PDB file of C-alpha atoms in Angstrom:
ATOM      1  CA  UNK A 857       7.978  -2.570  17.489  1.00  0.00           C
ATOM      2  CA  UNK A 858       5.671  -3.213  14.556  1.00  0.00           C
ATOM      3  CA  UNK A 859       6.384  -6.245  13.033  1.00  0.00           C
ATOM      4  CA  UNK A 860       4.433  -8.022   9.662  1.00  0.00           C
ATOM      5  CA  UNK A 861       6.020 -10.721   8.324  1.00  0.00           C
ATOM      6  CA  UNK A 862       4.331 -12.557   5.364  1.00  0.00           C
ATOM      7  CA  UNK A 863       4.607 -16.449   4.375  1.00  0.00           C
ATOM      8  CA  UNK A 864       3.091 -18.836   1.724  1.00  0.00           C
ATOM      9  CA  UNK A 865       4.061 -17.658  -1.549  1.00  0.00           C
ATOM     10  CA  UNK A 866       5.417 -20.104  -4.587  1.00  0.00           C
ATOM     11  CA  UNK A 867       5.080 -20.966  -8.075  1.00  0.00           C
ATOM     12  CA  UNK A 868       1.853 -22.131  -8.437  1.00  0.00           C
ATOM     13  CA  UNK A 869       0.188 -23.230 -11.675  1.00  0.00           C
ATOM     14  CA  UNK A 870      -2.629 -21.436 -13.277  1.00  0.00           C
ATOM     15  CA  UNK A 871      -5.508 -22.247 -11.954  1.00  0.00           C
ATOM     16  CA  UNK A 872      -4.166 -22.939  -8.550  1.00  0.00           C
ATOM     17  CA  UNK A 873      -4.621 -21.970  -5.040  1.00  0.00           C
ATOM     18  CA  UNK A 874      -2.663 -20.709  -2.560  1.00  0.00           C
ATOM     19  CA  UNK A 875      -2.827 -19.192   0.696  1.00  0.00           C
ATOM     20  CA  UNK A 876      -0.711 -16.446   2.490  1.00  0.00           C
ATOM     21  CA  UNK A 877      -0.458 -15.940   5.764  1.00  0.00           C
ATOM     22  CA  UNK A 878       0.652 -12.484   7.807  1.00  0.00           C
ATOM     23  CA  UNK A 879       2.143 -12.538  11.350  1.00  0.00           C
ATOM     24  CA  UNK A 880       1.386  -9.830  13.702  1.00  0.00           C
ATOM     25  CA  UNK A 881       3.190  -8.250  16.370  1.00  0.00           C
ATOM     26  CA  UNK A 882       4.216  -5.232  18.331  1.00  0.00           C
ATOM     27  CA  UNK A 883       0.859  -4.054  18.199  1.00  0.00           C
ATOM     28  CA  UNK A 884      -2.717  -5.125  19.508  1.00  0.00           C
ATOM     29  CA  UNK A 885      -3.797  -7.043  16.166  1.00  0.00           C
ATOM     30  CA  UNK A 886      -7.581  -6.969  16.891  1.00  0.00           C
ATOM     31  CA  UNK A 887      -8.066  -2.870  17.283  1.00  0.00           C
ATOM     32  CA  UNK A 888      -6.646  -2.330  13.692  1.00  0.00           C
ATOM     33  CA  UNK A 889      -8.054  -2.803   9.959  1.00  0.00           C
ATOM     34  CA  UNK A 890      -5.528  -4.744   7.735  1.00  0.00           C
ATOM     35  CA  UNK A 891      -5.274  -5.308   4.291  1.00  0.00           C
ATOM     36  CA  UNK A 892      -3.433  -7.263   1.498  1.00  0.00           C
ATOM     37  CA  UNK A 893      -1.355  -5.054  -1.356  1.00  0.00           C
ATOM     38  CA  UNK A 894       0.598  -6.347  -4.321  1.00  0.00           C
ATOM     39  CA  UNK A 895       2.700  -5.299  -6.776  1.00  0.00           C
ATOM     40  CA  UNK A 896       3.582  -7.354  -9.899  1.00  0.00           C
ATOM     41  CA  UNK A 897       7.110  -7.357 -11.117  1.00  0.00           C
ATOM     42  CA  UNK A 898       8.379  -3.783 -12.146  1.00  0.00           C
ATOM     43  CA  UNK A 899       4.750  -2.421 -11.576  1.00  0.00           C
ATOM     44  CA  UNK A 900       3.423   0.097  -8.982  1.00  0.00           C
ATOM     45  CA  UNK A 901       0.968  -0.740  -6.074  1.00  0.00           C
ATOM     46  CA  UNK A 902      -2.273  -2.171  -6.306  1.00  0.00           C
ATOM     47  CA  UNK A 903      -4.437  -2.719  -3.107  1.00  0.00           C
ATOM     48  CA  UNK A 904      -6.310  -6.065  -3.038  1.00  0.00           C
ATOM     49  CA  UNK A 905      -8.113  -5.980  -0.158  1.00  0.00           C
ATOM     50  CA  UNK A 906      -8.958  -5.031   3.866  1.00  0.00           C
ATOM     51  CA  UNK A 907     -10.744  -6.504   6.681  1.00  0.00           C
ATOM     52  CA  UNK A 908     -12.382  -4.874   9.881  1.00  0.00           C
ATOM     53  CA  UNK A 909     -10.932  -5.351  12.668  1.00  0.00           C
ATOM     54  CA  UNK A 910     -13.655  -8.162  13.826  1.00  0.00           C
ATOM     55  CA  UNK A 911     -13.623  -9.558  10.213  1.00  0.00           C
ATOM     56  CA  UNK A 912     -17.310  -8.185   9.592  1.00  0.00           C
ATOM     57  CA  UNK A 913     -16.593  -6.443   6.740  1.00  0.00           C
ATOM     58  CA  UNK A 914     -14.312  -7.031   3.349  1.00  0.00           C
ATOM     59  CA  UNK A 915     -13.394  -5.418   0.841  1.00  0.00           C
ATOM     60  CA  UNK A 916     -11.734  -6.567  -2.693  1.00  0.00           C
ATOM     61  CA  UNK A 917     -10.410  -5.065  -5.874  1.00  0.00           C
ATOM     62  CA  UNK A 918     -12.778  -6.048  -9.037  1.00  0.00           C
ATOM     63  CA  UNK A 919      -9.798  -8.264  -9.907  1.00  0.00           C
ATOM     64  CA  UNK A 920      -9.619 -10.606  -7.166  1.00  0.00           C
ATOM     65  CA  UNK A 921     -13.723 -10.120  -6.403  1.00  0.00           C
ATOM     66  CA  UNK A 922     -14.749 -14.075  -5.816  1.00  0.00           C
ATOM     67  CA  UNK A 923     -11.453 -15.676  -5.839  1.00  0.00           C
ATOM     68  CA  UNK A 924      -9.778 -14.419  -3.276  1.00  0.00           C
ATOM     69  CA  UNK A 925     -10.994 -14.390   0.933  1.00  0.00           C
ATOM     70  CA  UNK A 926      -9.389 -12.263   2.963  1.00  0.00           C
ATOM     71  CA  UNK A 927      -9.709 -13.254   6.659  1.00  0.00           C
ATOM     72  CA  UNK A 928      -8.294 -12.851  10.160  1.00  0.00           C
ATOM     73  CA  UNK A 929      -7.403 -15.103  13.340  1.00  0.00           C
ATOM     74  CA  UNK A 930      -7.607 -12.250  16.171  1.00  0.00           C
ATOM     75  CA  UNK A 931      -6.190 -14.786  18.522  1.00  0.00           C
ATOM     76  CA  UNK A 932      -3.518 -16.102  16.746  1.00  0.00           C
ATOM     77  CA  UNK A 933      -2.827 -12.489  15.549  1.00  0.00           C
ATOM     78  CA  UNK A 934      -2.608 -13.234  11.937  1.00  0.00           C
ATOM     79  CA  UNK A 935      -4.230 -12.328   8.578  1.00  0.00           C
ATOM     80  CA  UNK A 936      -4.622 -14.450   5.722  1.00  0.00           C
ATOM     81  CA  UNK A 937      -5.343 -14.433   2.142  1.00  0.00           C
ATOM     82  CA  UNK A 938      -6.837 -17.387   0.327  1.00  0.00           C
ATOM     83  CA  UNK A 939      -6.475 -17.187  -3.547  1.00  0.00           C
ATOM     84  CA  UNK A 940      -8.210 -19.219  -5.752  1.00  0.00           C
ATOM     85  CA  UNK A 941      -8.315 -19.724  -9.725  1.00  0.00           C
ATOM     86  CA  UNK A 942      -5.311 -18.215 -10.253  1.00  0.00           C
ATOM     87  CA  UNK A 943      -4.197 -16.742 -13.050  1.00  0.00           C
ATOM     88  CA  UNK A 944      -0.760 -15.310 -14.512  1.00  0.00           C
ATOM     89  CA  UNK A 945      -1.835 -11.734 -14.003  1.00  0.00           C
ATOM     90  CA  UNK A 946      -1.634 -12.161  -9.903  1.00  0.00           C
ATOM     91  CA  UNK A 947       2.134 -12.510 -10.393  1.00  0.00           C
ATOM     92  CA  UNK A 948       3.515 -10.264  -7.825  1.00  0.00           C
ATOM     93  CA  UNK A 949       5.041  -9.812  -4.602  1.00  0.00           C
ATOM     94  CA  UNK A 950       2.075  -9.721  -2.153  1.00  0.00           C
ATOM     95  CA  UNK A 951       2.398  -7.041   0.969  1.00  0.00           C
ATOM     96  CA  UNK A 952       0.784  -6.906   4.539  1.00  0.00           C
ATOM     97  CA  UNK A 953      -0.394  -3.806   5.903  1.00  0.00           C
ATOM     98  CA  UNK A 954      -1.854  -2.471   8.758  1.00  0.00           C
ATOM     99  CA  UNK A 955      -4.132   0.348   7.897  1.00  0.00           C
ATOM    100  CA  UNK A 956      -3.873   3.676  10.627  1.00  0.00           C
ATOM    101  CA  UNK A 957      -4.779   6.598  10.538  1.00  0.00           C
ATOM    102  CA  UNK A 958      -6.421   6.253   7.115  1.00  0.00           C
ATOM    103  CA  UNK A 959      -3.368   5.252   5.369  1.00  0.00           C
ATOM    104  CA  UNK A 960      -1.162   1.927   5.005  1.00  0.00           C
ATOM    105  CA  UNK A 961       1.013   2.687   8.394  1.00  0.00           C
ATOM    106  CA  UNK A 962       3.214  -0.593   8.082  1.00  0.00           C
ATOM    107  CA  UNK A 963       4.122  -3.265   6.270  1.00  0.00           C
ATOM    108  CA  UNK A 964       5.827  -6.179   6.015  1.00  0.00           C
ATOM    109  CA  UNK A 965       8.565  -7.625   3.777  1.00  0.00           C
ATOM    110  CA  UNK A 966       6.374  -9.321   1.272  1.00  0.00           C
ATOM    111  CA  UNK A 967       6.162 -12.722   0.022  1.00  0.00           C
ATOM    112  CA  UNK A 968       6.370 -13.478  -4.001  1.00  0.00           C
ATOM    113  CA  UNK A 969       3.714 -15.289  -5.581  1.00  0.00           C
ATOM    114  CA  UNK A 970       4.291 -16.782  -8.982  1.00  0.00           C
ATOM    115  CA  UNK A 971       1.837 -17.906 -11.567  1.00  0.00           C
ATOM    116  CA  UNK A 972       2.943 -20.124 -14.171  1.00  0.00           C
ATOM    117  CA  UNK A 973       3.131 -23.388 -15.865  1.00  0.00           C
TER     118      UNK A 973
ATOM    119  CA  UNK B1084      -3.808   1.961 -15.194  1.00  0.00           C
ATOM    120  CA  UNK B1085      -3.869   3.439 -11.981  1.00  0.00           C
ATOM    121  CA  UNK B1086      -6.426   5.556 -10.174  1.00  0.00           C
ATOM    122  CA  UNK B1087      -4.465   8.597  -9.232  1.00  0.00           C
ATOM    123  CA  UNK B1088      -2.156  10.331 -11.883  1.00  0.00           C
ATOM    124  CA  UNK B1089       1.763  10.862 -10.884  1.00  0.00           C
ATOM    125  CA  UNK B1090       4.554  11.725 -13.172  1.00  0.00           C
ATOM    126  CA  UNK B1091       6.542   8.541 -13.700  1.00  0.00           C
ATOM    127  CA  UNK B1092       9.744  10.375 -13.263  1.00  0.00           C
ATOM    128  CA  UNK B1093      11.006  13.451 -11.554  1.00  0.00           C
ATOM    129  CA  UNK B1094      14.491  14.421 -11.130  1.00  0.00           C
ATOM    130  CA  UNK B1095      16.942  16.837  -9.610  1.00  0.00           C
ATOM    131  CA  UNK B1096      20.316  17.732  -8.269  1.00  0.00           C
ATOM    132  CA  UNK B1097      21.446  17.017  -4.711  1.00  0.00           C
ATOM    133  CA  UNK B1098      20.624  20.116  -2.376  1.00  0.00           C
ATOM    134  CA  UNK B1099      17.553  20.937  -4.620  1.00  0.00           C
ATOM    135  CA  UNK B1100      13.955  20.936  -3.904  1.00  0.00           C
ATOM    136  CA  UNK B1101      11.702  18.251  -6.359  1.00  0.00           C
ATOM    137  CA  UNK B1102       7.796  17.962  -5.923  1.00  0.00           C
ATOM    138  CA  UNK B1103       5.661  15.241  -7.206  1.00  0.00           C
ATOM    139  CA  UNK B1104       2.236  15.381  -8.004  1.00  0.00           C
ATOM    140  CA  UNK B1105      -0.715  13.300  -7.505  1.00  0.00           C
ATOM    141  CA  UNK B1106      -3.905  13.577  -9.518  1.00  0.00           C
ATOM    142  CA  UNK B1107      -7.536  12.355  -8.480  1.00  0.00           C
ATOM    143  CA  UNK B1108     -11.282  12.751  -8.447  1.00  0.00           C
ATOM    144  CA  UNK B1109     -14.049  13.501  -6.071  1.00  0.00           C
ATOM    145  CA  UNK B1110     -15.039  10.229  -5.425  1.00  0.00           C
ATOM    146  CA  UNK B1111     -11.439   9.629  -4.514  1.00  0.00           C
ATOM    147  CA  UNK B1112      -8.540  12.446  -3.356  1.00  0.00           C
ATOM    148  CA  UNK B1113     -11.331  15.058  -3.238  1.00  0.00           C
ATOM    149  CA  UNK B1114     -12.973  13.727  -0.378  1.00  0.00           C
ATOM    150  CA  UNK B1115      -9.862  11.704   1.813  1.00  0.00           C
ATOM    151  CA  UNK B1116      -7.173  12.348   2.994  1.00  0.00           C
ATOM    152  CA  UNK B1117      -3.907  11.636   0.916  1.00  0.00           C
ATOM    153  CA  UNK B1118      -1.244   9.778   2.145  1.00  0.00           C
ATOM    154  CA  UNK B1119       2.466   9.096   0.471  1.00  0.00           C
ATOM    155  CA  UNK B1120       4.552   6.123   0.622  1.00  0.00           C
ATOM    156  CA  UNK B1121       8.652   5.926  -0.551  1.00  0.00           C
ATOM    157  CA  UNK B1122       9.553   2.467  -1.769  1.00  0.00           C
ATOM    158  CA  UNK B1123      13.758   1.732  -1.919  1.00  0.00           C
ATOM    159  CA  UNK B1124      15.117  -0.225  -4.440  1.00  0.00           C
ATOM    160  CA  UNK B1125      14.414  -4.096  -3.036  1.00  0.00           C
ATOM    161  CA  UNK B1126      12.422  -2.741  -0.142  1.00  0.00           C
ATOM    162  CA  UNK B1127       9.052  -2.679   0.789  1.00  0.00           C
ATOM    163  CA  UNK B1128       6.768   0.725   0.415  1.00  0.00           C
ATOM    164  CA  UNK B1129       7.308   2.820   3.692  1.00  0.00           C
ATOM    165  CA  UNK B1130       4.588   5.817   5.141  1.00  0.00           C
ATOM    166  CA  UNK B1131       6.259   8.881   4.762  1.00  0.00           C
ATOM    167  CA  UNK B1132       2.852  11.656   4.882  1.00  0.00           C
ATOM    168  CA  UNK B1133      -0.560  10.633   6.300  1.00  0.00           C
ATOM    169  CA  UNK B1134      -3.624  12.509   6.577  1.00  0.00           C
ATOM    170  CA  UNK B1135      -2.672  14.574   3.699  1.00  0.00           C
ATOM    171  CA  UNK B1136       0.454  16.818   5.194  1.00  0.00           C
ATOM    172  CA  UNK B1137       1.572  15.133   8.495  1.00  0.00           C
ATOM    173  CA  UNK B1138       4.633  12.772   9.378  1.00  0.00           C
ATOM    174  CA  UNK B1139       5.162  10.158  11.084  1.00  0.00           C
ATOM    175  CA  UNK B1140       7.271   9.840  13.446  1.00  0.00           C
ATOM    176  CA  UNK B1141      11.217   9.991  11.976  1.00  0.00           C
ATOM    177  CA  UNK B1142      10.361  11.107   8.868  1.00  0.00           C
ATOM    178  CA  UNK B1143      12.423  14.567   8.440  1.00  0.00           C
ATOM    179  CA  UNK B1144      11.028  17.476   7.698  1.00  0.00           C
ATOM    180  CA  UNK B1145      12.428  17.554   4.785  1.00  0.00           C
ATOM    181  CA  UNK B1146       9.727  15.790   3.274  1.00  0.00           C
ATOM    182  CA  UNK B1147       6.480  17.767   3.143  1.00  0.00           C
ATOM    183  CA  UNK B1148       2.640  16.847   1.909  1.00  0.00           C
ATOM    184  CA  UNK B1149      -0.352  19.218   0.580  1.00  0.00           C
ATOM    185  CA  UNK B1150      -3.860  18.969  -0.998  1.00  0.00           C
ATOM    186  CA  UNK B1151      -6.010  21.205  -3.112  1.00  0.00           C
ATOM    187  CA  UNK B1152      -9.306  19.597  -4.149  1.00  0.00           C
ATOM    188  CA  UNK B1153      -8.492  16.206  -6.263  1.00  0.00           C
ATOM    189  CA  UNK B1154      -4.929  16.921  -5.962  1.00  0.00           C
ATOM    190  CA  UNK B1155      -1.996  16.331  -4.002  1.00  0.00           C
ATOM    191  CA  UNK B1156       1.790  17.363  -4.052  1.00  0.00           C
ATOM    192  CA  UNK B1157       4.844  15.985  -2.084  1.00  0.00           C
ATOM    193  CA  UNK B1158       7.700  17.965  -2.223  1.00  0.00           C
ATOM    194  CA  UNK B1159      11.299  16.915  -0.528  1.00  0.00           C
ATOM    195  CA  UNK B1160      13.789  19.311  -0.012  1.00  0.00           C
ATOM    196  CA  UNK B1161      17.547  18.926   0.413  1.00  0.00           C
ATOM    197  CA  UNK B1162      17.736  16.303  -2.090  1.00  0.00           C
ATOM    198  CA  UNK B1163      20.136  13.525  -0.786  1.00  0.00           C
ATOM    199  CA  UNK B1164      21.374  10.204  -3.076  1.00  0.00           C
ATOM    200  CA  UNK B1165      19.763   8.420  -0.733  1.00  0.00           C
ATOM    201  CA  UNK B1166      16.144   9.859  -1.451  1.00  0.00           C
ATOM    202  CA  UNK B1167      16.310   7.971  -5.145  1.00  0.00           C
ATOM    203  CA  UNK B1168      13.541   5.561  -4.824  1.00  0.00           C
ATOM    204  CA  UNK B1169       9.861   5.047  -6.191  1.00  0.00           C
ATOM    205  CA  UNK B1170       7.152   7.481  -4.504  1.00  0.00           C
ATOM    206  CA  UNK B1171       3.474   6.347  -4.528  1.00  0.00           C
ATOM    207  CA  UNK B1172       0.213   8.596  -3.540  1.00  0.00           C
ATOM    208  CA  UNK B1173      -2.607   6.874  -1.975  1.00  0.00           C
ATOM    209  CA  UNK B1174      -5.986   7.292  -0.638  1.00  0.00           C
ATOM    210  CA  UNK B1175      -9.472   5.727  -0.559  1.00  0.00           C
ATOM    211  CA  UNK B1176     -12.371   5.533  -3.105  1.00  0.00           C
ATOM    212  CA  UNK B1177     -15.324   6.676  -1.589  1.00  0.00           C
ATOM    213  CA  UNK B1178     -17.917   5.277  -3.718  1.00  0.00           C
ATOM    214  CA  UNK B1179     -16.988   1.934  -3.013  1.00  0.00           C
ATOM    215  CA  UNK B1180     -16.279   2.184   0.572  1.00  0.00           C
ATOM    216  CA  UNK B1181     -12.964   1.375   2.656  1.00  0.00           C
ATOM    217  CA  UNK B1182     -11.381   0.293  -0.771  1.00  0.00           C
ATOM    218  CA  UNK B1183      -8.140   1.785  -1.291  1.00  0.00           C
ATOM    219  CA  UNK B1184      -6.239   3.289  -4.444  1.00  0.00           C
ATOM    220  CA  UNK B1185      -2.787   4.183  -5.376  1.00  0.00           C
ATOM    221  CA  UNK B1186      -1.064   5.998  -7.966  1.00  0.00           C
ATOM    222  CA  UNK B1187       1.343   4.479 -10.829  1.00  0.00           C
ATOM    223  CA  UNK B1188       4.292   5.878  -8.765  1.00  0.00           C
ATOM    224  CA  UNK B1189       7.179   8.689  -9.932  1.00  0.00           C
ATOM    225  CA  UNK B1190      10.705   7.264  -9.752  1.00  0.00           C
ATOM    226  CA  UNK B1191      12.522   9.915  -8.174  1.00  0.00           C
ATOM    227  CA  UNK B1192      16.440  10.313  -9.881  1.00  0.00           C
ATOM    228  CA  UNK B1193      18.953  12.367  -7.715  1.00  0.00           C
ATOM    229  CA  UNK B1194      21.017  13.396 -10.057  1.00  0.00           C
TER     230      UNK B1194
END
């Protein structure tokens, strides 16, 4: 069974890091793209960002472009997104997906992230 | 504002058919495939169509997918109370390569 589950989130100031983490399993974590998508509170989707399945190549939203890393630990089977400079507008609940067969096959629970002072 | 268009509500009466539509551009629906994701209240988002019109696996046929050039329709049939949630279209941009895009999602009412 596919299984994603996310950790890391908090209230975090403005201006803040933090980093959240996704745990693989069920599946063979290095064959599959994976990205990061959020959704602030009573909003829709927004993807933030993928990864190859070696980590060669990223991908970001404008919004997030050169403060937040996406990045993946094939042998520890998890996925990880650094955020930096944050700011109130990346208030939302923050989803791991694996991407298959061109779409956003599963996900996990989500973990909230709050920006504020 | 979102990429792709959707109605932010639809709604119907249990037993009837609803469809939701989902409205793009070349650079986006008109050249990927379309996939469709049902969010429950407290939940997280769930695949229900890939590859424009197919289903996973335990996803009843109810639920159906189809695309005509930037667009794309979902339609559920035999409405059930338990089909009220949030519907999202996705797909990928293809100017900007392997980035992906979803609609503003349709809140789905059973009467």
């Amino acid at each position: 069974e596919v299984q994603l589950v996310e950790s890391g989130g908090g209230l975090v100031q403005p201006g803040g890091s933090l980093r959240l983490s996704c745990a693989a399993s069920g599946f063979t974590f290095s064959s599959y793209w994976m990205s990061w998508v959020r959704q602030a509170p009573g909003k829709g989707l927004e993807w933030v960002a993928n990864i190859k399945q070696d980590g060669s190549e990223k991908y970001y939203v404008d919004s997030v472009k050169g403060r937040f890393t996406i990045s993946r630990d094939n042998a520890k089977n998890s996925l990880y997104l650094q955020m930096n400079s944050l700011r109130a507008e990346d208030t939302a609940v923050y989803y791991c997906a694996r991407v298959g067969r061109l779409s956003f096959a599963y996900w996990g629970q989500g973990t909230l992230v709050t920006v504020s002072s | 504002q979102s990429v792709l268009t959707q109605p932010p509500s639809v709604s119907a009466a249990p037993g009837q058919k609803v469809t939701i539509s989902c409205s793009g551009s070349s650079s986006n629906i008109g050249n990927n495939y379309v996939s469709w994701y049902q969010q429950l209240p407290g939940t997280a988002p769930k695949l229900l169509i890939y590859e424009n019109n197919k289903r996973p696996s335990g996803i009843p046929d109810r639920f159906s997918g189809s695309k005509s050039g930037t667009s794309a329709t979902l339609g559920i049939t035999g409405l059930q109370t338990g089909d009220e949630a949030d519907y999202y279209c996705g797909t990928w941009d293809s100017s900007l390569s392997a980035r992906g895009v979803f609609g503003g999602g349709t809140k789905l009412t059973v009467l």
